[in-house]
PDB file of N, CA and C in Angstrom:
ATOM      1  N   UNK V  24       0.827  -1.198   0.000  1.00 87.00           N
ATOM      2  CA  UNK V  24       0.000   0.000   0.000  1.00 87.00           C
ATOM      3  C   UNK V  24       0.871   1.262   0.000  1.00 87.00           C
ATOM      4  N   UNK V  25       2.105   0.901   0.981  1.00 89.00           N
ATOM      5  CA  UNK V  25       2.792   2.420   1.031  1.00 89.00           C
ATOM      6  C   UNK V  25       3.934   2.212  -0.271  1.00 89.00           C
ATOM      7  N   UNK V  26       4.243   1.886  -1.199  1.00 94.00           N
ATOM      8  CA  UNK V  26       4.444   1.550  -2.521  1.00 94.00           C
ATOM      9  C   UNK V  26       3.449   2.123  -3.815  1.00 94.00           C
ATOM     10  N   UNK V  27       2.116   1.617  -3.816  1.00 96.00           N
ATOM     11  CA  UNK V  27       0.813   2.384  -4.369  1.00 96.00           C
ATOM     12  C   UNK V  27       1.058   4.015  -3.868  1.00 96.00           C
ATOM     13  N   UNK V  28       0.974   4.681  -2.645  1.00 95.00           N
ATOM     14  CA  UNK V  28       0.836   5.693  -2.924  1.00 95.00           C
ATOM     15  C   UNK V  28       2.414   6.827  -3.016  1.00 95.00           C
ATOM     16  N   UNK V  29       3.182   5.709  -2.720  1.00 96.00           N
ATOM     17  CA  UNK V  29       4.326   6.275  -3.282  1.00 96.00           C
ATOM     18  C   UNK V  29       4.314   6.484  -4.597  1.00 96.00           C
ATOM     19  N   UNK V  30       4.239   6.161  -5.513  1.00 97.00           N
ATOM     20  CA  UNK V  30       4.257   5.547  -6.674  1.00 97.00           C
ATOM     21  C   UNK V  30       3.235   7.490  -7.348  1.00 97.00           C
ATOM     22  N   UNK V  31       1.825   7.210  -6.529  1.00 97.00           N
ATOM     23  CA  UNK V  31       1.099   8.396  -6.788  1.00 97.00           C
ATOM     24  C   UNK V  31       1.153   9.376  -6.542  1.00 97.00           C
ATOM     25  N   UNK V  32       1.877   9.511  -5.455  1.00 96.00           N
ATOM     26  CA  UNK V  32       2.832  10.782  -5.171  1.00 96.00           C
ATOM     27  C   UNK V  32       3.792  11.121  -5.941  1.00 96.00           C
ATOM     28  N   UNK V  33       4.891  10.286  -6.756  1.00 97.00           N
ATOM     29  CA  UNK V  33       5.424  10.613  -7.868  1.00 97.00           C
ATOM     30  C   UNK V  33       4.942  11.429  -9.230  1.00 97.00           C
ATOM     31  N   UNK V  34       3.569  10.553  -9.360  1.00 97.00           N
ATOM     32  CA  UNK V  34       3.133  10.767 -10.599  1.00 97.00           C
ATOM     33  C   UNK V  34       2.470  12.324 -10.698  1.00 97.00           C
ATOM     34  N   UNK V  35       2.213  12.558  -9.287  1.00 97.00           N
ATOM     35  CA  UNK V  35       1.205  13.902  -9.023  1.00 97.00           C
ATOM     36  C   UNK V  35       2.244  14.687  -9.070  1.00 97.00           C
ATOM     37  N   UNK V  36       3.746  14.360  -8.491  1.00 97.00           N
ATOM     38  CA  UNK V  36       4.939  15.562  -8.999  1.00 97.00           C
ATOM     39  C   UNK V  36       5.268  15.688  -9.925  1.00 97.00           C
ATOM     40  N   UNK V  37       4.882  14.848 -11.101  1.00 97.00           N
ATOM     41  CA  UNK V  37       5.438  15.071 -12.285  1.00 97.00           C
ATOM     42  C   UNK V  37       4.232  15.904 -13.076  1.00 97.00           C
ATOM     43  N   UNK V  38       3.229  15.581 -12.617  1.00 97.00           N
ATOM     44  CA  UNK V  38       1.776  16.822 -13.511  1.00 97.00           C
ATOM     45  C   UNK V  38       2.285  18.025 -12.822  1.00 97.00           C
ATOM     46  N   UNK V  39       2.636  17.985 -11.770  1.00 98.00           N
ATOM     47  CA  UNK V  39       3.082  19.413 -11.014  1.00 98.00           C
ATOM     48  C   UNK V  39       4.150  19.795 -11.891  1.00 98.00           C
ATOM     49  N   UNK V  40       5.349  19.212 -12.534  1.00 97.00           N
ATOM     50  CA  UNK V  40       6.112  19.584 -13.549  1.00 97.00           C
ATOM     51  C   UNK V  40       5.730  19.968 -14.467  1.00 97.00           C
ATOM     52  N   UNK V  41       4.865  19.087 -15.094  1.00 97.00           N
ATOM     53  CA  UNK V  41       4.384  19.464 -16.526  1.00 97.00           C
ATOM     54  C   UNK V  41       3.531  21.265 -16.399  1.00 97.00           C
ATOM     55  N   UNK V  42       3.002  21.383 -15.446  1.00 97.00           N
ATOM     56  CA  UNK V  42       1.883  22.480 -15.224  1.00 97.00           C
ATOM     57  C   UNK V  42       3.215  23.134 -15.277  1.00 97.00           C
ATOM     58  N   UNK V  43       4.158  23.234 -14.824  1.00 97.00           N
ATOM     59  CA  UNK V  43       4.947  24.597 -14.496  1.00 97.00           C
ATOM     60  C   UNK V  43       5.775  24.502 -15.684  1.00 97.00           C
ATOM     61  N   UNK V  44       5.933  23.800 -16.353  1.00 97.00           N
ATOM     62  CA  UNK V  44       7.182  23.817 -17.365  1.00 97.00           C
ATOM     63  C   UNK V  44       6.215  24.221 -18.461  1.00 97.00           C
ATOM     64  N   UNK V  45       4.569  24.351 -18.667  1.00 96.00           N
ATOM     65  CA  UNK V  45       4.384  24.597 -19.630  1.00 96.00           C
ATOM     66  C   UNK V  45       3.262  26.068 -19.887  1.00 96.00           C
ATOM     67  N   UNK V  46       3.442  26.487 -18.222  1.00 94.00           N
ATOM     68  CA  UNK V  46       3.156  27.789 -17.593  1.00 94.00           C
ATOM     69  C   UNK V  46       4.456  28.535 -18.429  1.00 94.00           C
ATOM     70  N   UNK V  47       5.886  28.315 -17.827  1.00 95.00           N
ATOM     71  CA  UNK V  47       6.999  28.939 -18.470  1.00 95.00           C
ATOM     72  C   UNK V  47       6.743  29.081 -19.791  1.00 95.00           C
ATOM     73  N   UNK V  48       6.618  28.186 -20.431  1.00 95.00           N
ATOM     74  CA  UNK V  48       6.199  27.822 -22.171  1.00 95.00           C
ATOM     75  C   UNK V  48       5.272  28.870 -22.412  1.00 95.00           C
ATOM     76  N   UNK V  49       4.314  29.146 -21.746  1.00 93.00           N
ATOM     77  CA  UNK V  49       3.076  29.590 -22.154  1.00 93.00           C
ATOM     78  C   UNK V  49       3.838  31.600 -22.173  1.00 93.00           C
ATOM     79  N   UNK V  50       4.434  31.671 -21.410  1.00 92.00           N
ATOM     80  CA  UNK V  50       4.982  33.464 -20.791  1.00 92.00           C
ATOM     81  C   UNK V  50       5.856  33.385 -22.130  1.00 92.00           C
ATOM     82  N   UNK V  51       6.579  32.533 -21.944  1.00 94.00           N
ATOM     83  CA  UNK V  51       8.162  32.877 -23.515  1.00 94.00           C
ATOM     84  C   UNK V  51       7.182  32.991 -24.546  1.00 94.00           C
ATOM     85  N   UNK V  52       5.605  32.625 -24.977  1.00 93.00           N
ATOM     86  CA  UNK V  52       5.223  32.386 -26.108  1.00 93.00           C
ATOM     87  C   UNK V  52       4.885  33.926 -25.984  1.00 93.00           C
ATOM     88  N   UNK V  53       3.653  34.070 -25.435  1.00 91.00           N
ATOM     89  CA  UNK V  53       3.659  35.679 -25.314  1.00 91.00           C
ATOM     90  C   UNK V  53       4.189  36.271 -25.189  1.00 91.00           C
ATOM     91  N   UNK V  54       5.552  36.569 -25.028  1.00 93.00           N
ATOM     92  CA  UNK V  54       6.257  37.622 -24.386  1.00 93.00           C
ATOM     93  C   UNK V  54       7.224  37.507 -25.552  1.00 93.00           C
ATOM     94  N   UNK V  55       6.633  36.348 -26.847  1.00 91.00           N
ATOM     95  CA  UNK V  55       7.697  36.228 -28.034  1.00 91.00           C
ATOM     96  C   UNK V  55       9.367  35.757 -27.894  1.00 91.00           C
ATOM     97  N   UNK V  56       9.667  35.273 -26.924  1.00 94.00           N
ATOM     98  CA  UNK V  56      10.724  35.314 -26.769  1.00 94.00           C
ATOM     99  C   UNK V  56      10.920  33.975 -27.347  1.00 94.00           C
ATOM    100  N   UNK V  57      10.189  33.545 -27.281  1.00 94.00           N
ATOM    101  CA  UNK V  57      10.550  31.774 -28.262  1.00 94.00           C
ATOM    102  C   UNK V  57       9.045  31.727 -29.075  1.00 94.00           C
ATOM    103  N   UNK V  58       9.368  31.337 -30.566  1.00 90.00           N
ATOM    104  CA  UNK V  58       8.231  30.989 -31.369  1.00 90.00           C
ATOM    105  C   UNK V  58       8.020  30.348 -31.778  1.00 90.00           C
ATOM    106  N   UNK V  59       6.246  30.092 -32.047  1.00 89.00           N
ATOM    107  CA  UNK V  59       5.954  28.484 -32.312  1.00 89.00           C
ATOM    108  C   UNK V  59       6.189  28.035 -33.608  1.00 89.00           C
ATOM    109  N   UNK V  60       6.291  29.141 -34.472  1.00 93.00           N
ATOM    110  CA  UNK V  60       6.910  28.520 -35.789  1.00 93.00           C
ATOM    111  C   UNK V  60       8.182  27.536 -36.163  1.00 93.00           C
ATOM    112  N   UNK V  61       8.705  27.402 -34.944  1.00 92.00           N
ATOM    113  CA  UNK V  61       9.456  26.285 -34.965  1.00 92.00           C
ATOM    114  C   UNK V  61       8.987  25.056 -34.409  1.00 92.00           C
ATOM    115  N   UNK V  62       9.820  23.912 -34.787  1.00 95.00           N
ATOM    116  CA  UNK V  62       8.631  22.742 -35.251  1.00 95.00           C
ATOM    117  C   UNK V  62       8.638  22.050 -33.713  1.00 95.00           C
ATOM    118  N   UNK V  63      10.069  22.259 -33.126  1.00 95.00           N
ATOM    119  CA  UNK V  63      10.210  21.672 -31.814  1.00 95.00           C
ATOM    120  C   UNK V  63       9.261  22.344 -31.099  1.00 95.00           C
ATOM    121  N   UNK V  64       9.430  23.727 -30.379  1.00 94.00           N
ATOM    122  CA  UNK V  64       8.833  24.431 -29.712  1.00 94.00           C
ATOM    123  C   UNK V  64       7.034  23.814 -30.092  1.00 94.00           C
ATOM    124  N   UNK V  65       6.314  23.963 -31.390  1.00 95.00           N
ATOM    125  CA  UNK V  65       5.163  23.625 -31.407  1.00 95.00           C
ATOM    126  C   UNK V  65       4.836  22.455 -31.120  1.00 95.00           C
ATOM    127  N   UNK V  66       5.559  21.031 -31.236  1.00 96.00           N
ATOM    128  CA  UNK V  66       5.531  19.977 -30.692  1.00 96.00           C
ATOM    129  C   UNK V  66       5.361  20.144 -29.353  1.00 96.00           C
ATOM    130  N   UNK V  67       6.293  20.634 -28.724  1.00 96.00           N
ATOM    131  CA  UNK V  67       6.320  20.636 -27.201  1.00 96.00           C
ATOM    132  C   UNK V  67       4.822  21.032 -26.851  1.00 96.00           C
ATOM    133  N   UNK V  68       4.696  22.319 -26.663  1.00 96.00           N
ATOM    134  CA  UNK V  68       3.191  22.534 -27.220  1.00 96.00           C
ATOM    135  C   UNK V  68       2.405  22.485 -27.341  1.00 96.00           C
ATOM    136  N   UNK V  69       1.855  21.839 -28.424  1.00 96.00           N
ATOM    137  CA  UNK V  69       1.086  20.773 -28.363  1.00 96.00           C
ATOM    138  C   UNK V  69       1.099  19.864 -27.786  1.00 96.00           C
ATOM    139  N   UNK V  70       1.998  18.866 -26.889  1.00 97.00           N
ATOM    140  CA  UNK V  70       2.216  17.697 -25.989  1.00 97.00           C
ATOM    141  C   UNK V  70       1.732  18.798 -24.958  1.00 97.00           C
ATOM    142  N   UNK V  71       2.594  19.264 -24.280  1.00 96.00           N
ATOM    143  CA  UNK V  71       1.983  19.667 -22.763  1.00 96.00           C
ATOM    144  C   UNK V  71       0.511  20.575 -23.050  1.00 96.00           C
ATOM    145  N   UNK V  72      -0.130  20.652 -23.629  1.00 96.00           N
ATOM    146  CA  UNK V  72      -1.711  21.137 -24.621  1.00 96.00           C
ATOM    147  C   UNK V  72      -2.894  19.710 -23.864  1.00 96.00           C
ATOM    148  N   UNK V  73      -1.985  18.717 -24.574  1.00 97.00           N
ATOM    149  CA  UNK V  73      -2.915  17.453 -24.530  1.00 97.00           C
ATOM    150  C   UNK V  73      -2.892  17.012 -23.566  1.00 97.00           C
ATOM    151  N   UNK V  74      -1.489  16.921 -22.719  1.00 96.00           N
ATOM    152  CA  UNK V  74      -1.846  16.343 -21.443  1.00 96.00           C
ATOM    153  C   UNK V  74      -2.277  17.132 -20.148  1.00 96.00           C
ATOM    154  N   UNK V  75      -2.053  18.308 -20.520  1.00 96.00           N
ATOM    155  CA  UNK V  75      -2.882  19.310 -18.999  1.00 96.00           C
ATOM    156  C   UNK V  75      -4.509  19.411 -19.594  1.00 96.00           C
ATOM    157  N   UNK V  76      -4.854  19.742 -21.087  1.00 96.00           N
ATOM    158  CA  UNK V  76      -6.408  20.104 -21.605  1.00 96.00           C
ATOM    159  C   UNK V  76      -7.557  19.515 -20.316  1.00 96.00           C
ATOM    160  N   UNK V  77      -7.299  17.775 -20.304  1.00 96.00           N
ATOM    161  CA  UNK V  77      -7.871  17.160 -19.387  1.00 96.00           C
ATOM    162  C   UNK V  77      -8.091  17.630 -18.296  1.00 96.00           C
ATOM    163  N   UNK V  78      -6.964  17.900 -17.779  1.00 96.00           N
ATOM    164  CA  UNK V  78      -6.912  18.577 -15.949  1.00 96.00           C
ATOM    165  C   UNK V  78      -7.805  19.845 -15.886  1.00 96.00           C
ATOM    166  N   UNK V  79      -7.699  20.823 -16.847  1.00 96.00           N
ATOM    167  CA  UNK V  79      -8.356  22.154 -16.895  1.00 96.00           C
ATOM    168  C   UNK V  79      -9.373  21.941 -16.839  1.00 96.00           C
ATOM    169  N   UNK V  80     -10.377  21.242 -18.134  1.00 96.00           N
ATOM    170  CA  UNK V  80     -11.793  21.183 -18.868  1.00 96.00           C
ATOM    171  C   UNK V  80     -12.378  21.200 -17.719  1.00 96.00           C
ATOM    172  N   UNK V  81     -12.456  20.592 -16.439  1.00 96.00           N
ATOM    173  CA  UNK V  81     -13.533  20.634 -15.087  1.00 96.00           C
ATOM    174  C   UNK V  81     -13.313  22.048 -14.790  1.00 96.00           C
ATOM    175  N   UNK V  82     -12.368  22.355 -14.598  1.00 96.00           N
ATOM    176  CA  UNK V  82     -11.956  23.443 -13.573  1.00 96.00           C
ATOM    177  C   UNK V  82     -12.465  24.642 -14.144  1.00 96.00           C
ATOM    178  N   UNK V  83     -12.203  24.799 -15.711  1.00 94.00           N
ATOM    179  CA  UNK V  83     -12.516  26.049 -16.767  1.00 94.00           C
ATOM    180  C   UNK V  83     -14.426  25.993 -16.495  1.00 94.00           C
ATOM    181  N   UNK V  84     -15.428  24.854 -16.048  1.00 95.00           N
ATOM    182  CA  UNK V  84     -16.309  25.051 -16.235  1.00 95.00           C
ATOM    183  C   UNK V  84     -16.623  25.625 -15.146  1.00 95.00           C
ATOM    184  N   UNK V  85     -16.555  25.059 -14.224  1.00 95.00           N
ATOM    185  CA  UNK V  85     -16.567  25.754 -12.778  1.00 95.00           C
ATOM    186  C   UNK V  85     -16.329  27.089 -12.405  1.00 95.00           C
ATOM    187  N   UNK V  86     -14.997  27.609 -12.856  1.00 93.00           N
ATOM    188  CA  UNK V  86     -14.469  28.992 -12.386  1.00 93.00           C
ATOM    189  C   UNK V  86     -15.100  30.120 -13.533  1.00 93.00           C
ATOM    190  N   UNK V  87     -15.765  31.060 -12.734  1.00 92.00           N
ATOM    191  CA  UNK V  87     -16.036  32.104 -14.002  1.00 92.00           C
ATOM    192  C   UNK V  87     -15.097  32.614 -15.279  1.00 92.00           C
ATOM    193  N   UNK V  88     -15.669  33.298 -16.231  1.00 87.00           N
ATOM    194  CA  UNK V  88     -14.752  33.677 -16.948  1.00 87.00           C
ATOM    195  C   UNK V  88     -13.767  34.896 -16.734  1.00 87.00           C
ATOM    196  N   UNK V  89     -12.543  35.203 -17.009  1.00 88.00           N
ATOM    197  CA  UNK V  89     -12.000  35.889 -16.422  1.00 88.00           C
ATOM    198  C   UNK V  89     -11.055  37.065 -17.242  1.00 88.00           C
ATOM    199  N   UNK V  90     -11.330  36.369 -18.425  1.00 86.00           N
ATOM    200  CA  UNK V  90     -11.090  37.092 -20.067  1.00 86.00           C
ATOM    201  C   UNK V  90      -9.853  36.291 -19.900  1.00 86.00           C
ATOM    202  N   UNK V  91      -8.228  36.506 -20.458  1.00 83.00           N
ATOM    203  CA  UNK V  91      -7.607  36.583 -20.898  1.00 83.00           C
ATOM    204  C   UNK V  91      -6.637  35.634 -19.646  1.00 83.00           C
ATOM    205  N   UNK V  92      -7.284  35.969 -18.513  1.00 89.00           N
ATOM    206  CA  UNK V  92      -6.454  34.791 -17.325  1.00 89.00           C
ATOM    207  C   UNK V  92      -6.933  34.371 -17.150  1.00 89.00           C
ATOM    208  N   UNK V  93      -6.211  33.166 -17.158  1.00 90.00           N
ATOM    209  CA  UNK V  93      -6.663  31.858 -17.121  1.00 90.00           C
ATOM    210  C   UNK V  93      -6.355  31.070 -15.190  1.00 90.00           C
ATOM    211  N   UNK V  94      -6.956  30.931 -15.027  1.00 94.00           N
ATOM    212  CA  UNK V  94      -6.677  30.518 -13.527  1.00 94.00           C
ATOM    213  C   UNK V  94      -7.016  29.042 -12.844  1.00 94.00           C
ATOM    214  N   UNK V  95      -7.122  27.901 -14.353  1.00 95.00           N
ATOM    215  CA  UNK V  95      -7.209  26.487 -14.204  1.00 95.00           C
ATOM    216  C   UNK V  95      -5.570  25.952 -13.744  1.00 95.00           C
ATOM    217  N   UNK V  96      -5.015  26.270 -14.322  1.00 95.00           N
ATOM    218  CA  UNK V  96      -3.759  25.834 -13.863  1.00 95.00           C
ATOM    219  C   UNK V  96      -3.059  26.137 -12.128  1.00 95.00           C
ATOM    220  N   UNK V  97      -3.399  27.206 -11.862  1.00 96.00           N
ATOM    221  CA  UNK V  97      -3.321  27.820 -10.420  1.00 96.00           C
ATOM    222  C   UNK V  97      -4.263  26.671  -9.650  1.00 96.00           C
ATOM    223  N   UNK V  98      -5.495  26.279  -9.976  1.00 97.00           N
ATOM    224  CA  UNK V  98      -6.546  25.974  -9.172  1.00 97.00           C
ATOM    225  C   UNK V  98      -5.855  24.159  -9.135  1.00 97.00           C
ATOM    226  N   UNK V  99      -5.484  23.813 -10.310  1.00 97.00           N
ATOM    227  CA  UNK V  99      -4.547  22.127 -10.416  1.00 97.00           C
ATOM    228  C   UNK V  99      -3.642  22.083  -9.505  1.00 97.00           C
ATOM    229  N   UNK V 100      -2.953  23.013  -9.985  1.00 97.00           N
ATOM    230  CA  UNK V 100      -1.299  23.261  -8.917  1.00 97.00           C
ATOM    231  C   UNK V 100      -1.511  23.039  -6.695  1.00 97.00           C
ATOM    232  N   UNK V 101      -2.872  23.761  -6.866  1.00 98.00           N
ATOM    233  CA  UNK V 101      -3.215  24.210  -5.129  1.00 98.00           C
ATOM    234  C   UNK V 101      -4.196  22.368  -4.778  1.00 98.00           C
ATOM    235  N   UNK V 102      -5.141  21.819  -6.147  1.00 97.00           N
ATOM    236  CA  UNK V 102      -4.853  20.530  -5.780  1.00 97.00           C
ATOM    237  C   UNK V 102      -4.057  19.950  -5.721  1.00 97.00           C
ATOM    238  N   UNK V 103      -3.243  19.615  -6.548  1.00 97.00           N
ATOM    239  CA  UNK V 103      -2.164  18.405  -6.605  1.00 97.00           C
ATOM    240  C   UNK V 103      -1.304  18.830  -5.260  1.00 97.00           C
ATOM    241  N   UNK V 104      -1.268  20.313  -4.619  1.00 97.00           N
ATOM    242  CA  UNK V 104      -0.525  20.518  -3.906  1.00 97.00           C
ATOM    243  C   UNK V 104      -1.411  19.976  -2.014  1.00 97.00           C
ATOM    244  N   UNK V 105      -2.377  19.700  -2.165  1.00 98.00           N
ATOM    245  CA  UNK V 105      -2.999  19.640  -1.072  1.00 98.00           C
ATOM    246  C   UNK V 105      -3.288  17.878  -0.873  1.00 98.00           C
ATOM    247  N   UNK V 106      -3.348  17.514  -2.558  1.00 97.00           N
ATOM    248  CA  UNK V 106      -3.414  15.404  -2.515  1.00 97.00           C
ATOM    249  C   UNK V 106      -1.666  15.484  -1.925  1.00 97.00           C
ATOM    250  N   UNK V 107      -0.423  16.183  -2.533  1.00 96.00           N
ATOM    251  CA  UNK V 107       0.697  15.106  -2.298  1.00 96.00           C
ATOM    252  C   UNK V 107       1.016  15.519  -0.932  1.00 96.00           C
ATOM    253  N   UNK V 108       0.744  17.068  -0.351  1.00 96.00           N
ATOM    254  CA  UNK V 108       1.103  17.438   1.113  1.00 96.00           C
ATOM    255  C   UNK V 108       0.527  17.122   2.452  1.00 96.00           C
ATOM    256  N   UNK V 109      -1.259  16.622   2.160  1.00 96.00           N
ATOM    257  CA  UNK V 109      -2.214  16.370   3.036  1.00 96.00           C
ATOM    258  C   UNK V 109      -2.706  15.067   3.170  1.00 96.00           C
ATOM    259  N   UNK V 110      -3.047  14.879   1.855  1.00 97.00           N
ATOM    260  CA  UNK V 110      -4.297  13.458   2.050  1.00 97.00           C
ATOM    261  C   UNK V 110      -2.882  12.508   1.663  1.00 97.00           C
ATOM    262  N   UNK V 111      -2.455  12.253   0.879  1.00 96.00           N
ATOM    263  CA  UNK V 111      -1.292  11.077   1.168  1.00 96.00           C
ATOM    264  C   UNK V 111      -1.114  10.640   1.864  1.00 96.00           C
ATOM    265  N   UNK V 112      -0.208  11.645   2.618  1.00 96.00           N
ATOM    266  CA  UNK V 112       0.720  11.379   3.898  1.00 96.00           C
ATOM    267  C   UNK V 112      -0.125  11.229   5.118  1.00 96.00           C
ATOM    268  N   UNK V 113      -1.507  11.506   5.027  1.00 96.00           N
ATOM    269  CA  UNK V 113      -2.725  10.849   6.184  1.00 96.00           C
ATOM    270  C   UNK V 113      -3.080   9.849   5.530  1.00 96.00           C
ATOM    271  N   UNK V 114      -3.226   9.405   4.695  1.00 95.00           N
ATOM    272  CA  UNK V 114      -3.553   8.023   4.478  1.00 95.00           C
ATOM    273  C   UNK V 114      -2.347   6.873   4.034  1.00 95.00           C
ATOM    274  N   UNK V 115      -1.185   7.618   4.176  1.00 94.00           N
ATOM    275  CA  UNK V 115      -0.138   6.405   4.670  1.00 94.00           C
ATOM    276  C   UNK V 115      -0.145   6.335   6.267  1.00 94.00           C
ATOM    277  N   UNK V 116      -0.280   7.483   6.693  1.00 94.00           N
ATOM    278  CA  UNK V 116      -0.284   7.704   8.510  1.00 94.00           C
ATOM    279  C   UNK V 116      -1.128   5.945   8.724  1.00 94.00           C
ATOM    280  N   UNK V 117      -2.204   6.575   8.292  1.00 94.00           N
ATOM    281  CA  UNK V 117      -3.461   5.593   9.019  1.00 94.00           C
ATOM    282  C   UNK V 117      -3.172   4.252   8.352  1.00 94.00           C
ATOM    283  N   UNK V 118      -2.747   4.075   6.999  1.00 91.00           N
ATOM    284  CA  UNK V 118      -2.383   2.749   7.119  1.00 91.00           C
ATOM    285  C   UNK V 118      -1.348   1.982   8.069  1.00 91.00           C
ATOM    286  N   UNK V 119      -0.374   2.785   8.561  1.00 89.00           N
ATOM    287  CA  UNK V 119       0.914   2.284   9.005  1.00 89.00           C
ATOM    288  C   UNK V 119       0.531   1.944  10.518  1.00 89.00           C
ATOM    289  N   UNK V 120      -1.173   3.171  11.082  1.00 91.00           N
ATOM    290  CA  UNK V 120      -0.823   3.105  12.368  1.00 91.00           C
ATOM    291  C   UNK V 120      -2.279   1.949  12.379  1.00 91.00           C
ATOM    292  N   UNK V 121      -3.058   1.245  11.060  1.00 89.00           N
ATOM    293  CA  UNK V 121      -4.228   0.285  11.333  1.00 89.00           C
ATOM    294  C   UNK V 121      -3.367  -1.207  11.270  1.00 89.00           C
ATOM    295  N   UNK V 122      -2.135  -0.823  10.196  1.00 80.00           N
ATOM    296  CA  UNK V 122      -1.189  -2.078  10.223  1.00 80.00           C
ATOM    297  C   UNK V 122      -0.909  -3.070  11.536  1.00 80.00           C
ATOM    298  N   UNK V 123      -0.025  -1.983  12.289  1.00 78.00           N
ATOM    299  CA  UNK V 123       0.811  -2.041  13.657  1.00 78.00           C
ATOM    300  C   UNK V 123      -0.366  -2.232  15.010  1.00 78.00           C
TER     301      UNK V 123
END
């Protein structure tokens, strides 16, 4: 069990990567400092596109509109930050202390 949520605690740091590495992505695009007309950069892109879209689509319906900021990614980040800092590590607690 404490393997399983090890394991999900990993995986939730690595969406926590992806969100921030493609937050950065998202500022260099606007701010022009890197452009998508290159084939790498739009690949990238498009990959971190497809795999956060999912995470947002709930969150974008929920939160009003806000024009131009976007505040799904903030709202992912403060979950994923409250599953790997809170509920985890209480539900390895309680397994270790229903084990023993």
């Amino acid at each position: 069990m404490i393997a399983l949520l090890q394991i999900i605690q990993l995986l939730l740091n690595l969406v926590w990567w992806v969100i921030v590495i493609q937050a950065i992505l998202s500022w260099l695009i606007a701010f022009n400092v890197i452009n998508t007309h290159s084939d790498f950069v739009r690949t990238v892109w498009n990959a971190l596109q497809k795999i956060t879209e999912p995470l947002y689509r709930p969150i974008r319906r929920v939160l009003p509109d806000f024009g131009a900021l976007d505040l799904s990614p903030l709202v992912v980040l403060l979950i994923l930050y409250i599953l790997t800092n809170i509920v985890i590590p209480n539900i390895a607690q309680n397994y270790l202390v229903a084990a023993y």
